[in-house]
Coordinates of C-alpha atoms in Angstrom, one line a residue:
Chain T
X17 CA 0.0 0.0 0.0
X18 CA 2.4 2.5 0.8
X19 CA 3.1 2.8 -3.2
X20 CA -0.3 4.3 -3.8
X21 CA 0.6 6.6 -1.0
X22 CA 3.9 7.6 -2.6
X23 CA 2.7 8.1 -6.1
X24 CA -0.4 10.3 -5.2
X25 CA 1.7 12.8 -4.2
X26 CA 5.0 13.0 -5.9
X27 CA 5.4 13.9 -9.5
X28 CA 9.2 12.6 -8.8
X29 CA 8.2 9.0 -8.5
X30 CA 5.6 9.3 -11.6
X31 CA 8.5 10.5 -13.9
X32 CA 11.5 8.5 -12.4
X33 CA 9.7 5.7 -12.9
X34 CA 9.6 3.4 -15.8
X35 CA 5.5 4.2 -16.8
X36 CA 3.4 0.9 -15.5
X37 CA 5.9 -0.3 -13.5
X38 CA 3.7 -2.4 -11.2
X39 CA 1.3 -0.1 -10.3
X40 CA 0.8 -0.7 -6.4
X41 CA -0.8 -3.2 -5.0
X42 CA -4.0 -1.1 -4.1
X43 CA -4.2 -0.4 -7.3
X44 CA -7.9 -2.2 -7.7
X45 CA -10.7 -0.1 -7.3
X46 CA -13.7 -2.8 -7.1
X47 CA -13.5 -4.9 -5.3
X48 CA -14.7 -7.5 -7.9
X49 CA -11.3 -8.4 -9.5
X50 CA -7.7 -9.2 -8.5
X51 CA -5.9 -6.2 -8.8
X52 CA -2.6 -7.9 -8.6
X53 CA -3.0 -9.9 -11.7
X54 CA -4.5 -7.3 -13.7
X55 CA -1.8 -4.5 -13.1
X56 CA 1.0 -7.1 -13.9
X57 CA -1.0 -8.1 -17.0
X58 CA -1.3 -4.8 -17.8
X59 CA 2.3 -4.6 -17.8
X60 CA 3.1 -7.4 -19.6
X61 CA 0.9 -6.6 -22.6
X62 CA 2.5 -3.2 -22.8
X63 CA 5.9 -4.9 -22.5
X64 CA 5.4 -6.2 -25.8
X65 CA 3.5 -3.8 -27.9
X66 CA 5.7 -1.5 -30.0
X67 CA 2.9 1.1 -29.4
X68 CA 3.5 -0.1 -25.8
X69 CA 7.2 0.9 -26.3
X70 CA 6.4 4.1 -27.4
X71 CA 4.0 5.1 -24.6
X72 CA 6.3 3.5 -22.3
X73 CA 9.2 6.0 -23.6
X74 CA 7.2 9.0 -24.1
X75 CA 6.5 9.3 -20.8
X76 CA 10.1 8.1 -19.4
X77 CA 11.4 11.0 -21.8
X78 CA 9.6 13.5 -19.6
X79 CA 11.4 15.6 -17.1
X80 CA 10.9 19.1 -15.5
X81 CA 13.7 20.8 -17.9
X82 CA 12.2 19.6 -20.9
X83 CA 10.8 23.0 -22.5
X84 CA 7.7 20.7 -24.0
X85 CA 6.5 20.0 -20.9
X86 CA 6.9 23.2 -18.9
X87 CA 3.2 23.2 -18.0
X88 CA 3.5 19.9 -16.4
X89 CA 3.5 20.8 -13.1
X90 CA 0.0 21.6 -13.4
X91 CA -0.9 18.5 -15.2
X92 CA -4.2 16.8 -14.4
X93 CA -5.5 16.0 -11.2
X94 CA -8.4 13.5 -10.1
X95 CA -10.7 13.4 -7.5
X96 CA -13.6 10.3 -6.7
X97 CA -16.4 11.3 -5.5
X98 CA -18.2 8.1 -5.3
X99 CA -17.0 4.9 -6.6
X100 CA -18.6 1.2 -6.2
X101 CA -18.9 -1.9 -8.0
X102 CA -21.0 -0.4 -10.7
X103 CA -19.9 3.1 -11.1
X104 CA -17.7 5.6 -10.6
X105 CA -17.8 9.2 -10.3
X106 CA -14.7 11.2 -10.3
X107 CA -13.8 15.1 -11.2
X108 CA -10.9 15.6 -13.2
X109 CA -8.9 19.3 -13.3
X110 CA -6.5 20.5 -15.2
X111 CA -7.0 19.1 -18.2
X112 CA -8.8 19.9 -21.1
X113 CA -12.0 20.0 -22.8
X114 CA -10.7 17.9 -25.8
X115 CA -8.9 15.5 -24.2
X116 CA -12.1 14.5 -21.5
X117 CA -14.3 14.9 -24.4
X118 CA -12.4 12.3 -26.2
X119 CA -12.0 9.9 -23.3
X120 CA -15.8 10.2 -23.0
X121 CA -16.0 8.7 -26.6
X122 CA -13.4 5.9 -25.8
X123 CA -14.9 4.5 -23.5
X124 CA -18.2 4.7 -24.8
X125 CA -17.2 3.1 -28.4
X126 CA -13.9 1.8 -28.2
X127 CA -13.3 -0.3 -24.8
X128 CA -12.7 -3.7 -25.5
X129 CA -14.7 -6.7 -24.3
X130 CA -17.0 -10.0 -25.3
X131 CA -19.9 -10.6 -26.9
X132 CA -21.2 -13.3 -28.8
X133 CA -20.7 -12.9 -32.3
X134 CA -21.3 -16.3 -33.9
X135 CA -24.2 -18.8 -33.1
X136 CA -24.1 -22.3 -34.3
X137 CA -27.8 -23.8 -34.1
X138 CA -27.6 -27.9 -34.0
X139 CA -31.4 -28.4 -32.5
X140 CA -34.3 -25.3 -31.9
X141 CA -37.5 -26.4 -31.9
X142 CA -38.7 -23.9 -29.3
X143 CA -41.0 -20.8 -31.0
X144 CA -38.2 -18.6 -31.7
X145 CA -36.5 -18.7 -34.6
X146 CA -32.6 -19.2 -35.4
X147 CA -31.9 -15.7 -36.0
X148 CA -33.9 -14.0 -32.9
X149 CA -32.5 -16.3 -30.6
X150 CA -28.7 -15.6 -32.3
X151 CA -29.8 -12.2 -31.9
X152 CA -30.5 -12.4 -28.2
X153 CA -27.2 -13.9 -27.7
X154 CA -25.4 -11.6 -28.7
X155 CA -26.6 -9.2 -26.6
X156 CA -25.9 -11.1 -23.2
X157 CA -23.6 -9.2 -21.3
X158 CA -20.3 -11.3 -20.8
X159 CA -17.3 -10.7 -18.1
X160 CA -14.8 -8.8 -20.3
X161 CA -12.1 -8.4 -17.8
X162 CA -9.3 -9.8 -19.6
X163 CA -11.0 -9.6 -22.8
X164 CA -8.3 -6.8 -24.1
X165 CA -5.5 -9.3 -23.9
X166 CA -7.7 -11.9 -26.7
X167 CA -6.8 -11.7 -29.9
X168 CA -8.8 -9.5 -32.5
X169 CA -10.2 -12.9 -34.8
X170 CA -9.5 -11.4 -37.7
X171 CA -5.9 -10.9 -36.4
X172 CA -5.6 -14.4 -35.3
X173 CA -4.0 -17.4 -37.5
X174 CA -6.1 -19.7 -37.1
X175 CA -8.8 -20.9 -39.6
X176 CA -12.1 -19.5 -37.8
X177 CA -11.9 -19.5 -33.8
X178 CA -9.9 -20.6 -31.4
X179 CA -9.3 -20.2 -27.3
X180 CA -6.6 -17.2 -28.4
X181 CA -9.4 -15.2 -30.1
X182 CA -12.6 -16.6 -28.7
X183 CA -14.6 -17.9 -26.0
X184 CA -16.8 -20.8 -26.8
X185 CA -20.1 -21.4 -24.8
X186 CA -22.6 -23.9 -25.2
X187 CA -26.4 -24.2 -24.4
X188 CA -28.4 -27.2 -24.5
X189 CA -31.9 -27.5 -23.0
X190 CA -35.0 -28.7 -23.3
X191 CA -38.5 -28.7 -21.3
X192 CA -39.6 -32.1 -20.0
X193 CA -41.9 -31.4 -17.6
X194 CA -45.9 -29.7 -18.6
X195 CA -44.6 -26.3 -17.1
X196 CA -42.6 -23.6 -18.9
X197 CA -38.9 -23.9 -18.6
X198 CA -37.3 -20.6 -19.0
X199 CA -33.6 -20.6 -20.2
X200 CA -31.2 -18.2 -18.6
X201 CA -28.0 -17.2 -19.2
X202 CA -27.1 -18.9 -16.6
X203 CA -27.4 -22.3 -18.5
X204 CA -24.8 -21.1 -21.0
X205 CA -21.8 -23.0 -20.2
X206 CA -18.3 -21.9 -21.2
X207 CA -16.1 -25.0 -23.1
X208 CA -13.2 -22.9 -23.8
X209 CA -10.0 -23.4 -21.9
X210 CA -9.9 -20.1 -19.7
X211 CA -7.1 -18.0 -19.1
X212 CA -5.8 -18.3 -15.3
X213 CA -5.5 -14.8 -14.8
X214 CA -9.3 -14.2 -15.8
X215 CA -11.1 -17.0 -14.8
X216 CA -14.3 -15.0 -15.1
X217 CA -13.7 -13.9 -19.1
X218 CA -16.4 -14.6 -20.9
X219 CA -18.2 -15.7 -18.3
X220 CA -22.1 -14.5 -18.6
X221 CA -22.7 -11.6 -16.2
X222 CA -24.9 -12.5 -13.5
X223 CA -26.1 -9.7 -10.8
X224 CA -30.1 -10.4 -10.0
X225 CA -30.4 -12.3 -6.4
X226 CA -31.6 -15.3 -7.9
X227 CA -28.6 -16.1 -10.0
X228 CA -30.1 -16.6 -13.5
X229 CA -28.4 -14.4 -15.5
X230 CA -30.3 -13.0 -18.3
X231 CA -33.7 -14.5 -19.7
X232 CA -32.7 -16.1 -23.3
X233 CA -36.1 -17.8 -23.9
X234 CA -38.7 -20.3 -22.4
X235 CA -39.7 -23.6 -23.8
X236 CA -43.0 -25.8 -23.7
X237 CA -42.7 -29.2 -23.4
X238 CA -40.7 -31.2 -25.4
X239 CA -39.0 -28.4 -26.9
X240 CA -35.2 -28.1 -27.5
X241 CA -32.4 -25.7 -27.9
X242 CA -29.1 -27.0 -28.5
X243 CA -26.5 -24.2 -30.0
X244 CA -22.7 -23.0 -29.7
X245 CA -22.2 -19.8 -29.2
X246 CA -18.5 -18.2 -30.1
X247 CA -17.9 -15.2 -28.3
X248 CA -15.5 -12.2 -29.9
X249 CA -13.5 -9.6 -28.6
X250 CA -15.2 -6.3 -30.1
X251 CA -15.6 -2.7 -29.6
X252 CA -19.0 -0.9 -29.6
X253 CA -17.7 1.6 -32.9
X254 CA -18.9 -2.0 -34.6
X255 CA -22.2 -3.3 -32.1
X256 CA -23.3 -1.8 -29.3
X257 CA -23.6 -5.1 -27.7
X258 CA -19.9 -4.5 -27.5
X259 CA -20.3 -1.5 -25.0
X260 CA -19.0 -2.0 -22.1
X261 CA -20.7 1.2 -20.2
X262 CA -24.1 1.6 -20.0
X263 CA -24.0 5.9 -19.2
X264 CA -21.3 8.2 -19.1
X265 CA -22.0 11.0 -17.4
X266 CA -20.2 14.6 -18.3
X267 CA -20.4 17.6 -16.9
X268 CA -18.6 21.4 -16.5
X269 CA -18.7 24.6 -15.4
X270 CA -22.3 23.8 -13.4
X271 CA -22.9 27.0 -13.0
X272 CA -22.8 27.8 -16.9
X273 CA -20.0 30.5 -15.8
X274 CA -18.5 29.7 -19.3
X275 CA -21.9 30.6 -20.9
X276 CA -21.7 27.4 -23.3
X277 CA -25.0 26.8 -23.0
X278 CA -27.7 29.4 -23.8
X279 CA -30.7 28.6 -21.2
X280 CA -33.9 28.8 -22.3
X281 CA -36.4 30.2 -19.6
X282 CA -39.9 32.0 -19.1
X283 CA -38.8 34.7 -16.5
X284 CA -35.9 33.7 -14.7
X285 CA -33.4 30.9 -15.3
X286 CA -31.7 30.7 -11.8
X287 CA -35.5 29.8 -10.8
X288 CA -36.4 27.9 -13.6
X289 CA -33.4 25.9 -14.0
X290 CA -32.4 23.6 -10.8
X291 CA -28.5 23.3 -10.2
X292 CA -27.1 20.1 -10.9
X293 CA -25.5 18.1 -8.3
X294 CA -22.0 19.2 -9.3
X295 CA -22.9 22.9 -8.9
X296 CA -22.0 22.4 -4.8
X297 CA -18.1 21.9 -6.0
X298 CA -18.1 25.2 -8.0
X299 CA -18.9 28.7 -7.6
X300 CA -21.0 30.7 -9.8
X301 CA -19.6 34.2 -10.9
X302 CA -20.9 36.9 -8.6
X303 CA -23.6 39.3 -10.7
X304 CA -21.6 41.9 -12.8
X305 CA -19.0 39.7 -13.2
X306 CA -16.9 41.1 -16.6
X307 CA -17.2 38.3 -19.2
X308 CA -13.6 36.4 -20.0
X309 CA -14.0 35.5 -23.3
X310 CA -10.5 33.4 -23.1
X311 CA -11.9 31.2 -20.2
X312 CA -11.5 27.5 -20.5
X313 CA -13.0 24.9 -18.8
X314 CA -10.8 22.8 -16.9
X315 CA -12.9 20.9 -14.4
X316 CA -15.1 17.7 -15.6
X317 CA -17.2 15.8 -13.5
X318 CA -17.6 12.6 -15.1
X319 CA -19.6 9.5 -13.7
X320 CA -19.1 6.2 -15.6
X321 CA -21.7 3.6 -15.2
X322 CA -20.0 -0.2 -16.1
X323 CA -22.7 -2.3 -18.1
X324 CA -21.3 -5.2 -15.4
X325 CA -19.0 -6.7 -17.9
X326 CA -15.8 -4.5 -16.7
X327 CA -15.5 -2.8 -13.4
X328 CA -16.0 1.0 -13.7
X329 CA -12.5 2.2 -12.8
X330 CA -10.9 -0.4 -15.2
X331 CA -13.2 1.1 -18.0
X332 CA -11.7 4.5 -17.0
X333 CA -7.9 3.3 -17.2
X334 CA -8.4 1.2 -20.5
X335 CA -10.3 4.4 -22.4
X336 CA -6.6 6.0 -21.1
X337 CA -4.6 2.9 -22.2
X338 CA -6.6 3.0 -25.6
X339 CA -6.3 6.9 -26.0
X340 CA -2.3 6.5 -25.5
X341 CA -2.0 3.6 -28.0
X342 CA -4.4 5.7 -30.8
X343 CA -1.8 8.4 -30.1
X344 CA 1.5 6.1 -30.2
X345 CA 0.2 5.0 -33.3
X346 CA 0.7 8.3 -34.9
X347 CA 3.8 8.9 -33.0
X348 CA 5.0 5.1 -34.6
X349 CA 4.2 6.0 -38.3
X350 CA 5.9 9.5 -38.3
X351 CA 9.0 8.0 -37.0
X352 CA 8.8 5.1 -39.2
X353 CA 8.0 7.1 -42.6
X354 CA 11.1 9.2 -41.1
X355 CA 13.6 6.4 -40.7
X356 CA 13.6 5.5 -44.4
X357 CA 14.7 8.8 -46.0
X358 CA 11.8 10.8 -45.6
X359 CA 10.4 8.8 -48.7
X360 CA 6.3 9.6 -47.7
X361 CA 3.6 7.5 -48.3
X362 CA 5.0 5.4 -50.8
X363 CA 8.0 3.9 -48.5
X364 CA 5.1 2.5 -45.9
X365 CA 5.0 -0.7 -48.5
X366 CA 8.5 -1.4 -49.1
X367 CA 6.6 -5.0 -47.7
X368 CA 4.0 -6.7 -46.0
X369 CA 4.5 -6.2 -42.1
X370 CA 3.4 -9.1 -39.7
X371 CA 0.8 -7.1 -37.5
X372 CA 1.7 -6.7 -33.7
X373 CA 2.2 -10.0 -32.0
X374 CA 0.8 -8.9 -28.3
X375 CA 2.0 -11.9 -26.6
X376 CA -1.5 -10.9 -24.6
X377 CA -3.7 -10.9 -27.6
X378 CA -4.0 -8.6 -30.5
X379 CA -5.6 -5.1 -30.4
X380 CA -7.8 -4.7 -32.7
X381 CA -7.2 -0.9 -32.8
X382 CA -3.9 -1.9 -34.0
X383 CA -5.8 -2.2 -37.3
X384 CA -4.7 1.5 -38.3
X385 CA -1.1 0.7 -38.4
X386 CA -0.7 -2.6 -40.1
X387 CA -0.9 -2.9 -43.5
X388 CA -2.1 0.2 -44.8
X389 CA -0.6 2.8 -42.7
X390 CA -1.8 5.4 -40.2
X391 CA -0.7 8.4 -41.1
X392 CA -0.3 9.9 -44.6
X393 CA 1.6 12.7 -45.5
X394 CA -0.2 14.2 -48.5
X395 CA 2.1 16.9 -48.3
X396 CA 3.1 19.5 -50.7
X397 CA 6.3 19.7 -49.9
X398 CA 9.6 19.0 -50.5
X399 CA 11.3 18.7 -47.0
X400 CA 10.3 15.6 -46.2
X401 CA 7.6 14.1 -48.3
X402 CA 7.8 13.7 -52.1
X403 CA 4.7 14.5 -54.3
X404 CA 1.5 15.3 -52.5
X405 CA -2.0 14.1 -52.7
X406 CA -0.8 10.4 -52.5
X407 CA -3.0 8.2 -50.6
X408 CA -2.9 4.4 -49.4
X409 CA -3.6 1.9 -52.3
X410 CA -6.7 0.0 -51.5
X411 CA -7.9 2.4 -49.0
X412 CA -7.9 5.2 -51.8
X413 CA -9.3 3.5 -54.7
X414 CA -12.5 2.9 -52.6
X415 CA -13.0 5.9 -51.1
X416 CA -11.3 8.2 -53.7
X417 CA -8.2 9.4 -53.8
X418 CA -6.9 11.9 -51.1
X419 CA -6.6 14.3 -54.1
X420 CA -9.8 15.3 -53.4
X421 CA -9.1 17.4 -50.7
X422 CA -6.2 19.3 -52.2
X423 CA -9.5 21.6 -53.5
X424 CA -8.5 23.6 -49.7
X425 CA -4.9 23.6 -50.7
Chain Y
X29 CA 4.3 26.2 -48.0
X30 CA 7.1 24.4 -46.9
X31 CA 6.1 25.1 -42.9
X32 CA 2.2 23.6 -43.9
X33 CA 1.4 19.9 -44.3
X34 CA -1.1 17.8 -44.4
X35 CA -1.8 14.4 -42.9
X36 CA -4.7 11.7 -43.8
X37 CA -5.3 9.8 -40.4
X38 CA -7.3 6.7 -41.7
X39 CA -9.9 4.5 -39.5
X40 CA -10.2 7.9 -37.0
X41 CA -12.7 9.7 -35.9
X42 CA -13.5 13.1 -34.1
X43 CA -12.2 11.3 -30.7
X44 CA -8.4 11.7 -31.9
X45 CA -8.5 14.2 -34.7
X46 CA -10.1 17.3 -32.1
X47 CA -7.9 16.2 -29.1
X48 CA -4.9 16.9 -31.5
X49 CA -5.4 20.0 -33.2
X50 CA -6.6 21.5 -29.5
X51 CA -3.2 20.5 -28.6
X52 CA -1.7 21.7 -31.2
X53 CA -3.1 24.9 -31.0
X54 CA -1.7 25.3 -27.5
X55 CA 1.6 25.2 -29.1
X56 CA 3.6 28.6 -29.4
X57 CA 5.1 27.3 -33.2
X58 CA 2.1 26.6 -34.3
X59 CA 0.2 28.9 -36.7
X60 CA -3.1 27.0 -37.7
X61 CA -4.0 23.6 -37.0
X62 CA -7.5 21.9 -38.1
X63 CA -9.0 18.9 -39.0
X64 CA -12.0 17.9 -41.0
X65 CA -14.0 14.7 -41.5
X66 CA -14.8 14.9 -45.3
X67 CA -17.8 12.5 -45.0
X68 CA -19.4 11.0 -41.7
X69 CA -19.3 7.5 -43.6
X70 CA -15.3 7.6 -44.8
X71 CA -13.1 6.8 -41.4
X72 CA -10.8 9.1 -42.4
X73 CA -9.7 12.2 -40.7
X74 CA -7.6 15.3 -42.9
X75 CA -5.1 16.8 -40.7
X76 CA -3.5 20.1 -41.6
X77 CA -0.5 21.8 -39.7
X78 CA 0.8 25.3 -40.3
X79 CA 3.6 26.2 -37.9
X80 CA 6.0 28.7 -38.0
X81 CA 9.3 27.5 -39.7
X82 CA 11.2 26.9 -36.9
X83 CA 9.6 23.5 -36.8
X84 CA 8.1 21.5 -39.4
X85 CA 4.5 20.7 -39.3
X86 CA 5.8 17.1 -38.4
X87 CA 7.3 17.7 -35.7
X88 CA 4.5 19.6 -34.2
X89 CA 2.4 16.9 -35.3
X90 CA 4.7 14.3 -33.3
X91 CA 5.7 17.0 -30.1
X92 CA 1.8 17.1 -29.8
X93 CA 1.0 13.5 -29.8
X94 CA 3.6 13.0 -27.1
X95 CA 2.4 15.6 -24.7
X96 CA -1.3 14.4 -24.8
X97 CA 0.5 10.7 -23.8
X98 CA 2.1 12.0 -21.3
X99 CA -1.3 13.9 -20.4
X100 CA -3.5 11.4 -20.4
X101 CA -0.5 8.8 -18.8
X102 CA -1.0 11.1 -15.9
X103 CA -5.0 11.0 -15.6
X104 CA -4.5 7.5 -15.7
X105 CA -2.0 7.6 -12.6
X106 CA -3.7 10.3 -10.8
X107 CA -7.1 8.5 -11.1
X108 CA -5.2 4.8 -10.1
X109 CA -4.0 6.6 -7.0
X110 CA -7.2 8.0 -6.3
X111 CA -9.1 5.3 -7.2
X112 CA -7.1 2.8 -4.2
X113 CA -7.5 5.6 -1.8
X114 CA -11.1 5.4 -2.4
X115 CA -11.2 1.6 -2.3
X116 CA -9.3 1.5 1.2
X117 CA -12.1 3.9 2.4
X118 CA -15.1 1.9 1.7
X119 CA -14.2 -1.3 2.4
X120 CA -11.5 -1.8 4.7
X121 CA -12.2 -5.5 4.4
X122 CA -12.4 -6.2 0.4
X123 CA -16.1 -7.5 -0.1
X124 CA -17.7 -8.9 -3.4
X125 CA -20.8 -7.5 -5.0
X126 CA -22.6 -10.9 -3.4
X127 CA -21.5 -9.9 0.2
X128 CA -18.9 -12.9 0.0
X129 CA -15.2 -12.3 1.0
X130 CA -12.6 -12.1 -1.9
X131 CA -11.0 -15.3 -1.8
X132 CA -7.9 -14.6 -4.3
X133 CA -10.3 -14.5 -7.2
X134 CA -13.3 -13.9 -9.0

């Protein structure tokens, strides 16, 4: 515990130490999951990445006399307001609209867990059909904790599925008796060999008292369901069934100092309008206050609200995680289109490049800088790029070439 | 221009191209930075850069990305450090959702 401590307060041990080294052993927020095996997980899958790498040295680069980061000393700051096993509420200052703004959206579309994605149907003779009960599947929530470290399928080299890029469940059941049988989720059993680290992954969620799980579908007698299920790692930019929050809540400047919103009202919107809970943190300009039309917001009162496949907090630090690796995926195409003489576009295909092996499983946000490339300089210039307006084969020819925008050259 | 460029992000969205060109903004050497999205159905995000001249749009382009993961490296540890504080507060003795004890695992 006393690492927690330690790195709270000193901005010494964040930059003298190598970023993720074990993170404390308090690091866990719920209590649901073992916070020793996921830090050191963490760690290990960001020990292999190259995007890993980069993170990993961007922020080991840092230092106090580095003129970049001059304003660092006021970097961030976080305080939780409320946190339990299904959300967390937290206030972040210091940073900026941007930046919260696009964690908001990470972790709304982009978090990584399970879902069933594939349904194989050997016996249904209850009144559903294939295709509604496939459907109903795939939107059981699953325990994702763990589920970032799978492989992304289409990343993995095996012929359809296996237990590196999917969980396998199975559900076979059928009414015997006169009264309806309802199927849960419950009754889905998992066949895949599980990961020790995560027993739970791709577990379904269960949270009501009674321990069924969700309801999948009820059967008179004599009727049968017997079905595999193979369950995907995913992001919700694709299914939503892939989200692994169910609100995110986001907030500033309560007291509409900033004047970003415009409130409509019959006589009086102080009367009209009741404060929201976040106003009691804040306080509002006095009357006559002169405008500041630089002002910022900096202060973000955020609540995340965990679906139940991922505890809250961990959604909060993978949206981070998957923020930093969109980044170092920039940060790993400029310096490799800079290693090879400048060359531009063109010298990203001097060959095919094996995508990341992440000895934890693939990410499959790592999609951007495989084959075709992340960033494109369509430059017109000759310091570093050659001729402008090229664009990434394939990727161009169906969407158009990137000429198209040289009309606000 | 020789201090303007332009970069084509592909399979990106509004979450990384605003966050960037904020950042960039902030940046004394940089004149102009923007993005656009040129259709909501192409995952592609235009990136263009004007700084200027004493560093090439490039490099502002890469100093910017490295400050927002240094940024964001520091929520993340900010919040972790929070986030145990909190964790120690409620429950003293670590308790499941079920009311059973943590045994090791899940």
């Amino acid at each position: 515990m006393d690492a927690f401590f330690e790195s709270g307060l000193g901005l010494e041990r964040f930059f003298n130490q190598p970023f993720n080294q074990d993170e404390g052993k308090g690091d866990n927020a719920s209590p649901d999951y073992n916070p020793s095996q996921s830090s050191s997980s963490i760690d290990r899958a960001l020990s292999v990445s190259p995007l890993a790498k980069i993170i990993r040295d961007t922020v080991n680069m840092a230092d106090y006399d580095h003129p970049m980061h001059d304003d660092i000393g006021l970097g961030p700051s976080v305080v939780i307001h409320e946190a339990d096993s299904t959300a967390v509420k937290f206030e972040a200052s210091n940073v900026s609209l941007p930046m919260m703004n696009s964690l908001r959206r990470v972790m709304m579309a982009e978090i990584p867990t399970l879902a069933i994605d594939l349904v194989e149907i050997e016996e249904n003779t209850s009144v559903l059909a294939d295709e509604f009960i496939a459907h109903r599947l795939g939107l059981i929530p699953l325990h994702a904790l763990g589920a970032d470290k799978l492989m992304a399928q289409r990343d993995c080299e095996c012929e359809q599925y296996c237990d590196r890029c999917s969980v396998r469940l199975s559900l076979h059941v059928k009414c015997t008796t006169d009264e309806n049988m309802n199927v849960y989720a419950r009754d889905l059993i998992v066949q895949s060999e599980g990961d020790d680290r995560y027993p739970q992954r791709g577990h379904p969620v269960i949270n009501d008292p009674d321990g069924n799980g969700t309801l999948i579908i009820k059967l008179r007698k004599d009727q049968e369901v017997k079905l595999d299920c193979i369950a995907k790692k995913g992001i919700a930019k694709e299914h939503a069934k892939w989200m692994a929050t169910t609100a995110v809540g986001f907030e500033y400047d309560p007291h509409n100092n900033l004047r970003h919103t415009d409130l409509w009202y019959e006589q009086d919107p102080k009367k009209e309008w009741p404060l929201s809970e976040n106003a009691k943190h804040e306080e509002p300009h006095p009357e006559g206050t002169v405008f500041d039309y630089d002002a910022k917001p900096s202060r973000f009162y955020i609540r995340v609200e965990s679906s139940g496949v991922l505890p809250p907090d961990v959604i909060v630090k993978q949206g981070v995680e998957v923020m930093q690796k969109k980044l170092a995926g920039i940060l790993h195409e400029l310096h490799n289109s800079g290693d090879n003489g400048m060359g531009g576009a063109g010298d990203e295909y001097d060959g095919p490049r094996s995508p990341d092996v992440d000895a934890g499983g693939g990410d499959n946000w790592d999609g951007f800088q495989t084959a075709y490339g992340a960033v494109n300089s369509t430059a017109n210039q000759s310091a570093w790029g050659n001729a402008g307006g090229s664009t990434t084969p394939g990727y161009g020819t169906s969407y158009g070439n990137s000429g198209g925008y040289t009309g606000f050259n | 221009m020789s201090n303007t460029s332009d970069f084509l992000i592909l399979k990106e969205d509004h979450t990384l191209g605003n966050v960037i060109t904020e950042q960039l903004r902030g940046m004394s050497n940089v004149m102009m930075a923007a993005y656009k999205i040129g259709h909501p159905n192409v995952p592609e995000v235009l990136l263009r850069i004007q700084t200027d001249g004493t560093i090439t749009a490039r490099e502002a382009l890469s100093e910017a990305c490295k400050s927002l993961v240094l940024a964001y490296g520091q929520l993340e540890t900010r919040f972790s450090s929070e986030m145990s504080v909190q964790t120690l507060l409620q429950h003293p003795e670590p308790v499941r959702a079920d009311g059973g004890a943590v045994n090791g695992t899940i």
